[in-house]
Coordinates of C-alpha atoms and ligand atoms in Angstrom, one line a residue:
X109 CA -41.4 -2.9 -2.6
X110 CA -41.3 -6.1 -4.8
X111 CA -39.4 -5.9 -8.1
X112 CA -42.3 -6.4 -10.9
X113 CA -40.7 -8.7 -13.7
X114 CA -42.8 -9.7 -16.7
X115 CA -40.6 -12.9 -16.5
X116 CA -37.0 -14.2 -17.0
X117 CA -34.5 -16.3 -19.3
X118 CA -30.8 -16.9 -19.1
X119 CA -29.0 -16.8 -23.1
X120 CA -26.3 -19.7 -22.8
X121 CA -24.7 -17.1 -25.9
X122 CA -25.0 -14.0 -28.0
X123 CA -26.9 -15.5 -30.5
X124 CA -29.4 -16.7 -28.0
X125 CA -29.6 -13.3 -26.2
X126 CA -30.5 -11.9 -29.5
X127 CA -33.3 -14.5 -30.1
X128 CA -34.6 -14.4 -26.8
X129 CA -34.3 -10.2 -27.2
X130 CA -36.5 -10.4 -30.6
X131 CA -39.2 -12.6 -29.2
X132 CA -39.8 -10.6 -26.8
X133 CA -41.7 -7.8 -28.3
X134 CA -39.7 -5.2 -26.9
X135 CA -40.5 -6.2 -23.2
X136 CA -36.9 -7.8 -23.4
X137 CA -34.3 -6.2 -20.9
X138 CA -30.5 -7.7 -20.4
X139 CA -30.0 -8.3 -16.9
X140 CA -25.8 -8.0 -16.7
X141 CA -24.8 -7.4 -13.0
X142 CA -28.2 -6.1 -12.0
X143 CA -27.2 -3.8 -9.7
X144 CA -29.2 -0.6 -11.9
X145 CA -32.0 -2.4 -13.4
X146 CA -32.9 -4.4 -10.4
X147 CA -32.6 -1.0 -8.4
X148 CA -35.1 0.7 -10.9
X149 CA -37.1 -3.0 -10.7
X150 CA -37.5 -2.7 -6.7
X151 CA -38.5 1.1 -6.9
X152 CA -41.0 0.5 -9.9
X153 CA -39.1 2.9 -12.5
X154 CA -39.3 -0.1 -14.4
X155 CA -42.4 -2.4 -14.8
X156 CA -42.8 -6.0 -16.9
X157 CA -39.8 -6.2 -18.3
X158 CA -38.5 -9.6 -19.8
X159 CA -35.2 -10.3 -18.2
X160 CA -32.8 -11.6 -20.4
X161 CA -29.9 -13.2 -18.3
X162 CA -26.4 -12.7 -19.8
X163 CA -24.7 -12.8 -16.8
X164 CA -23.4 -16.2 -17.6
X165 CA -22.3 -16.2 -21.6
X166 CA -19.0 -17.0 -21.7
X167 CA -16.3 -15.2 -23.4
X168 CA -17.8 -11.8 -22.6
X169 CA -15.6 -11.5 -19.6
X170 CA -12.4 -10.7 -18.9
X171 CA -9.4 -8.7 -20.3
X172 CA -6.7 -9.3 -22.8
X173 CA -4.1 -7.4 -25.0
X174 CA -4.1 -7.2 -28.5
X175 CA -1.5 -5.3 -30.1
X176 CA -1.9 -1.9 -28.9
X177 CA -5.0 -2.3 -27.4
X178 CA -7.1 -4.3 -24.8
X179 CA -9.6 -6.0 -25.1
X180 CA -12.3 -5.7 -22.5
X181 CA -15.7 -8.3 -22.2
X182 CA -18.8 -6.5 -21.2
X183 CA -19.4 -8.9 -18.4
X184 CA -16.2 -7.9 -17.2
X185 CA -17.2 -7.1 -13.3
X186 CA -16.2 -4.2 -12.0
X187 CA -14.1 -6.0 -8.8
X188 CA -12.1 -7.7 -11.8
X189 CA -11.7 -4.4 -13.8
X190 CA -10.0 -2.9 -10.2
X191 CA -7.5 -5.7 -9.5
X192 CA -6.7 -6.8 -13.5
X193 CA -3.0 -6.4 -14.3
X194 CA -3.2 -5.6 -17.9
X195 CA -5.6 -2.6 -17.0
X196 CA -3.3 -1.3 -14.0
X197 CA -0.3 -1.6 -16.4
X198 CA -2.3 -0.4 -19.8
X199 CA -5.6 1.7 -18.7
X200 CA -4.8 2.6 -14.9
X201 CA -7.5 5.4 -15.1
X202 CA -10.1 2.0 -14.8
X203 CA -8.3 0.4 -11.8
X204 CA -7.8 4.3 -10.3
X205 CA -12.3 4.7 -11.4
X206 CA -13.3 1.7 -9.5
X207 CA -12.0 2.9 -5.8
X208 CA -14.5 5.6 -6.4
X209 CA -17.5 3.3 -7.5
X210 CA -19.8 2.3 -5.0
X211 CA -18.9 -0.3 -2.1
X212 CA -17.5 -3.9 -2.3
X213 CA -21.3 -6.0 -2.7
X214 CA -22.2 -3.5 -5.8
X215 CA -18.5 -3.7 -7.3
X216 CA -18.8 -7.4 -7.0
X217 CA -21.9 -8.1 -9.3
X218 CA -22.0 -4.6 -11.8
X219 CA -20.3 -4.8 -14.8
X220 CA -18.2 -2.5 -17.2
X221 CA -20.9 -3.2 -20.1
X222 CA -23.5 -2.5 -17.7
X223 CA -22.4 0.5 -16.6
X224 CA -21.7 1.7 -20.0
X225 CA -25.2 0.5 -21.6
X226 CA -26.7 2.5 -18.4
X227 CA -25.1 5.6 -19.0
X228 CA -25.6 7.1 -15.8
X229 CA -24.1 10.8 -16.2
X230 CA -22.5 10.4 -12.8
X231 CA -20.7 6.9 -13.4
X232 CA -17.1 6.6 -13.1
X233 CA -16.7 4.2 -16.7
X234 CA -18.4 6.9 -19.3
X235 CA -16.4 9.2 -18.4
X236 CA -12.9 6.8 -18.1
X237 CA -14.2 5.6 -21.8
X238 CA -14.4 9.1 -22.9
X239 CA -11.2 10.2 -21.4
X240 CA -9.5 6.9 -22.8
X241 CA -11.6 7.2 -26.2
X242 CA -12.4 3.4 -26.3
X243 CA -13.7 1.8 -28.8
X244 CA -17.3 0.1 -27.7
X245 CA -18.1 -2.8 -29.7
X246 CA -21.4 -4.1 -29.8
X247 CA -24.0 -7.2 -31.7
X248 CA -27.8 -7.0 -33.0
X249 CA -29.6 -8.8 -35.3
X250 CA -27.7 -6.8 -38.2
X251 CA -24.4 -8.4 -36.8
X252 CA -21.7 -6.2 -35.4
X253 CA -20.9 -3.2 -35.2
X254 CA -17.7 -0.7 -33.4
X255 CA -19.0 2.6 -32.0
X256 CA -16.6 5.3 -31.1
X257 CA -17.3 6.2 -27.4
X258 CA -17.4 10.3 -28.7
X259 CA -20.9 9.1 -30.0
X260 CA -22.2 6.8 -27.5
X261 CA -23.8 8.5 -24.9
X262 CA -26.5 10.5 -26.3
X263 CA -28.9 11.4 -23.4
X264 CA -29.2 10.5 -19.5
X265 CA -29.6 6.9 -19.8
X266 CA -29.4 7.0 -23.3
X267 CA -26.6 5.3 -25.8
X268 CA -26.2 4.5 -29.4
X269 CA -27.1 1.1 -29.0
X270 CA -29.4 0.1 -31.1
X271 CA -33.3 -1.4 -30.3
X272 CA -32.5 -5.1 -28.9
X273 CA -28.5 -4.8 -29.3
X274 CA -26.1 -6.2 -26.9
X275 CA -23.0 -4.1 -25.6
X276 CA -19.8 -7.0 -26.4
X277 CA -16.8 -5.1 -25.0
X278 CA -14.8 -2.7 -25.5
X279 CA -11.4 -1.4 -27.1
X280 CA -9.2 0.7 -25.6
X281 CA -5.8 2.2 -26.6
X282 CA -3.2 0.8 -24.5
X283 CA -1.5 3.7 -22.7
X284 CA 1.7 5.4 -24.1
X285 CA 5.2 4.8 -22.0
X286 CA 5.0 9.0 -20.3
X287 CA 0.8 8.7 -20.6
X288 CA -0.3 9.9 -17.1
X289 CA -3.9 9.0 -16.3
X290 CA -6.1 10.4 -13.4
X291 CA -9.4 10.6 -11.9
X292 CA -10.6 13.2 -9.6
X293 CA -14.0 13.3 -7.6
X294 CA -16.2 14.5 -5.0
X295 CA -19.0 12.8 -3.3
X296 CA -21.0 13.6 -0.2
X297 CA -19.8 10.1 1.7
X298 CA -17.5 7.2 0.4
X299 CA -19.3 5.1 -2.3
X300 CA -22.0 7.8 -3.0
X301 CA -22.1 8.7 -6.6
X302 CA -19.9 12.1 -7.3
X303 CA -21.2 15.4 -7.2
X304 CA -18.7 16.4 -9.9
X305 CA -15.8 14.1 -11.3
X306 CA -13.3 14.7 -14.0
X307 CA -11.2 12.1 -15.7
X308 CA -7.5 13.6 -17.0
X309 CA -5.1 11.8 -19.2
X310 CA -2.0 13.9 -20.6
X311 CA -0.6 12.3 -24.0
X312 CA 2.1 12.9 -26.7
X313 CA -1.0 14.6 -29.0
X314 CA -2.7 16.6 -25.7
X315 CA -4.9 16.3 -22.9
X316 CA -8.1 14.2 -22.8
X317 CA -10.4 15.9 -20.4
X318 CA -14.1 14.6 -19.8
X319 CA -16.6 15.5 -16.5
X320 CA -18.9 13.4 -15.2
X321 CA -22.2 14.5 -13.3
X322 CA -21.9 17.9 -14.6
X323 CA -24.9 17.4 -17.6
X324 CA -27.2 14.5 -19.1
X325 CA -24.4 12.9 -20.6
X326 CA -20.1 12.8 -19.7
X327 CA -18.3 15.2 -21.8
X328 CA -15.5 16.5 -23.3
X329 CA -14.3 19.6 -22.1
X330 CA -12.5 20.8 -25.3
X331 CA -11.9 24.2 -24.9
X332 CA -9.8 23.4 -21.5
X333 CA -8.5 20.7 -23.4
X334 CA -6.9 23.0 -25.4
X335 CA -5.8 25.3 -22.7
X336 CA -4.0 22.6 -21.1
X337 CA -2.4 21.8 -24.3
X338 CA -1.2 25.4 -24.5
X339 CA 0.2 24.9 -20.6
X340 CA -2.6 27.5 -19.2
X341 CA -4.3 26.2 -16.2
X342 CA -5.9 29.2 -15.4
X343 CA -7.6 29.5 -18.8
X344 CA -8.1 25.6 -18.6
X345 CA -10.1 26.4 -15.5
X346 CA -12.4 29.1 -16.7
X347 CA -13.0 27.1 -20.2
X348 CA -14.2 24.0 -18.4
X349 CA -16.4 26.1 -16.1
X350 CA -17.7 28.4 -19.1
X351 CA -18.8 24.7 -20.9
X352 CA -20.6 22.7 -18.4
X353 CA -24.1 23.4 -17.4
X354 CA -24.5 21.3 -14.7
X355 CA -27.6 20.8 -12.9
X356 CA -29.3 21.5 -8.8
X357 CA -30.8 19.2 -7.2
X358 CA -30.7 18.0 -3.6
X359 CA -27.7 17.2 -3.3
X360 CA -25.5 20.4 -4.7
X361 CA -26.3 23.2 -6.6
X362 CA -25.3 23.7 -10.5
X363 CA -22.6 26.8 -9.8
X364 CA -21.4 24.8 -6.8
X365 CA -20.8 21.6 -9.2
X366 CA -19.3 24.3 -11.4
X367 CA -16.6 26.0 -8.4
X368 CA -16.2 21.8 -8.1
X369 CA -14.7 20.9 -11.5
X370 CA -12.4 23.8 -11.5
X371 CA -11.5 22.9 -8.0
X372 CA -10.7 19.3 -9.2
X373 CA -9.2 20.1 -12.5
X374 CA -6.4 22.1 -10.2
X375 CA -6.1 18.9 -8.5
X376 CA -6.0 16.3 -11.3
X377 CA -3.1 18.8 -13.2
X378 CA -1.3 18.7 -9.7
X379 CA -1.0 14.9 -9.5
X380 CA -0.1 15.3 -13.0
X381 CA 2.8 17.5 -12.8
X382 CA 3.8 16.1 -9.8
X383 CA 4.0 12.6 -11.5
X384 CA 6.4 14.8 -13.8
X385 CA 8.9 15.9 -11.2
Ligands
FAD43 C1 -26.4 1.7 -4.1 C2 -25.7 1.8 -5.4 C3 -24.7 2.7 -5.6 C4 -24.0 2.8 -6.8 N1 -23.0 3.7 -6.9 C5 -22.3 3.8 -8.1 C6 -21.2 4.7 -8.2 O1 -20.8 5.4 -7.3 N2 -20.7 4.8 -9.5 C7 -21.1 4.1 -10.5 O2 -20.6 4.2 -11.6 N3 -22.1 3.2 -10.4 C8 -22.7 3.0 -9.2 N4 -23.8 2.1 -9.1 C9 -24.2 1.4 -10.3 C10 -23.4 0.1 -10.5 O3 -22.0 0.4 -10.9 C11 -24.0 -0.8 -11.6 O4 -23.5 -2.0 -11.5 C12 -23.8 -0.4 -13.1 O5 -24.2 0.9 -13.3 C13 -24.7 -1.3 -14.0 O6 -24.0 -2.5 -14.2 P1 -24.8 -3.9 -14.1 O7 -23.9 -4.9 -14.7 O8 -25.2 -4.1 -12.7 O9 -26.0 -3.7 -15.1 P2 -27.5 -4.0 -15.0 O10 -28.1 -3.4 -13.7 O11 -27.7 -5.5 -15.1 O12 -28.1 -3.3 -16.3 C14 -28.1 -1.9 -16.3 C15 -28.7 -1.5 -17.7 O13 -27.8 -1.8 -18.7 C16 -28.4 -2.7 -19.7 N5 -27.3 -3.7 -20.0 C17 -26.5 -4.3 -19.1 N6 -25.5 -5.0 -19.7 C18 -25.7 -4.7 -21.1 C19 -25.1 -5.1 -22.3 N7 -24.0 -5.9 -22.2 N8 -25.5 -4.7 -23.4 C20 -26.6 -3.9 -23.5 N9 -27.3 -3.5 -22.4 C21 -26.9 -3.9 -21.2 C22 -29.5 -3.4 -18.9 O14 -30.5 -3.9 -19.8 C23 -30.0 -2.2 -18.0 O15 -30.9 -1.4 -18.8 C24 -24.4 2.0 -7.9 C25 -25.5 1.1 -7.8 C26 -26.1 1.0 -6.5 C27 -27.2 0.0 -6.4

């Protein structure tokens, strides 16, 4: 089937994304990587949208350091996110995410604001952001604005952004010198979406734990965040499968997702420790 578009502008900047966003009269969509929205165009989830093409602002690409934090573009494309320096040396959760995330043609074209802004509940990058606890920084017609990733995602496909506001880039804290960063997954074949994923970074303060397709939305699992902190794996294990709810559908049931995160959380606390030793 035919993608149905109620037509199509490329924004040579922010400012003219914004314009082109408020005269559209709420038809307007940003078309990033299009490798989401153009999926929902083909299948008719989506119909008459006015695609506004960011895909070629500059400066809302690519990845810098600032102090103790880089600095991420929203345009940033995911191939770029898996093969940047800065993000193996500072944030290698991201370059560790993208092996998991789709094949080479989608990882070429989809971008890290895209990703975020589509809020998928079983996307790698929510549930990197979470784990990392970026900083998302985003533009409207009220100017900008930062937005702690712990409120972002508020629904499936659902974020704070605001009517018409553009996702800019993200924030996120550069990693500490003993910091130890993982992702663990399943998925039926390579490049599928995950069944059940868990990102696991181990700090000075604690553990930041979050789980991805287990709900509407990535979370964090703070009761076996706590356990974790207090060195119990087995009490880790039972907290996170006492707080996600996570759903059936064809491809796995809910209490088989659930067996799944504690499966992986004994996994990701293995490559932990044994990055210890
Ligand atoms: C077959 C297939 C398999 C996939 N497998 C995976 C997978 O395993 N894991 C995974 O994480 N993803 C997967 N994806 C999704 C892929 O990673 C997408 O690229 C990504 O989710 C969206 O990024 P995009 O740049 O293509 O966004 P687009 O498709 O252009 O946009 C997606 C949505 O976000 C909005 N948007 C985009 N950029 C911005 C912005 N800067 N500010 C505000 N709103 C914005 C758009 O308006 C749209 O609503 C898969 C996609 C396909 C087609």
């Amino acid at each position: 089937m035919k993608a149905s578009a109620g037509g199509y502008a490329r924004a040579k900047d922010v400012p003219h994304a914004l314009e082109l966003m408020a005269a559209s009269e709420g038809a307007g969509r940003f078309l990033a990587g299009g490798q989401s929205l153009v999926a929902a165009m083909n299948m008719r989830l989506s119909e008459g949208d006015m695609l506004i093409d960011i895909s070629r602002i500059s400066g809302l690409s690519g990845v810098s350091l600032s102090g103790d934090h880089l600095r991420i573009g929203a345009l940033t494309r995911h191939v770029e996110v898996g093969s940047d320096p800065l993000i193996r040396d500072h944030a290698p959760l991201l370059t560790q995410a993208v092996t998991h995330i789709a094949h080479a043609a989608i990882r070429n074209r989809g971008t890290i604001g895209g990703a975020l802004a589509h809020a998928d509940p079983a996307a790698e990058f929510p549930a990197c952001a979470l784990a990392l606890g970026v900083t998302l920084h985003a533009q409207g017609d009220n100017g900008t604005r930062d937005i702690p990733v712990e409120t972002f995602f508020e629904d499936v496909f659902t974020t704070a952004l605001e009517e018409g506001e553009m996702l800019t880039g993200l924030s996120v804290p550069v990693a500490e010198p003993d910091e130890v960063q993982v992702i663990e997954e399943v998925a039926r074949r390579s490049g599928d979406y995950a069944l059940t994923g868990l990102c696991l970074v181990r700090r000075a303060s604690g553990h930041r734990l979050s789980v991805f397709s287990a709900g509407p939305v990535p979370m964090l699992a703070t009761g076996a965040m706590q356990a974790l902190d207090a060195g119990d794996v087995d009490a880790a294990v039972d907290a996170l499968r006492a707080e996600i709810d996570p759903p059936s559908d064809t491809q796995a049931s809910g209490s088989y997702r659930r067996h799944l995160a504690g499966v992986l959380l004994r996994r990701a606390v293995s490559r932990i420790e044994g990055d210890r030793a």
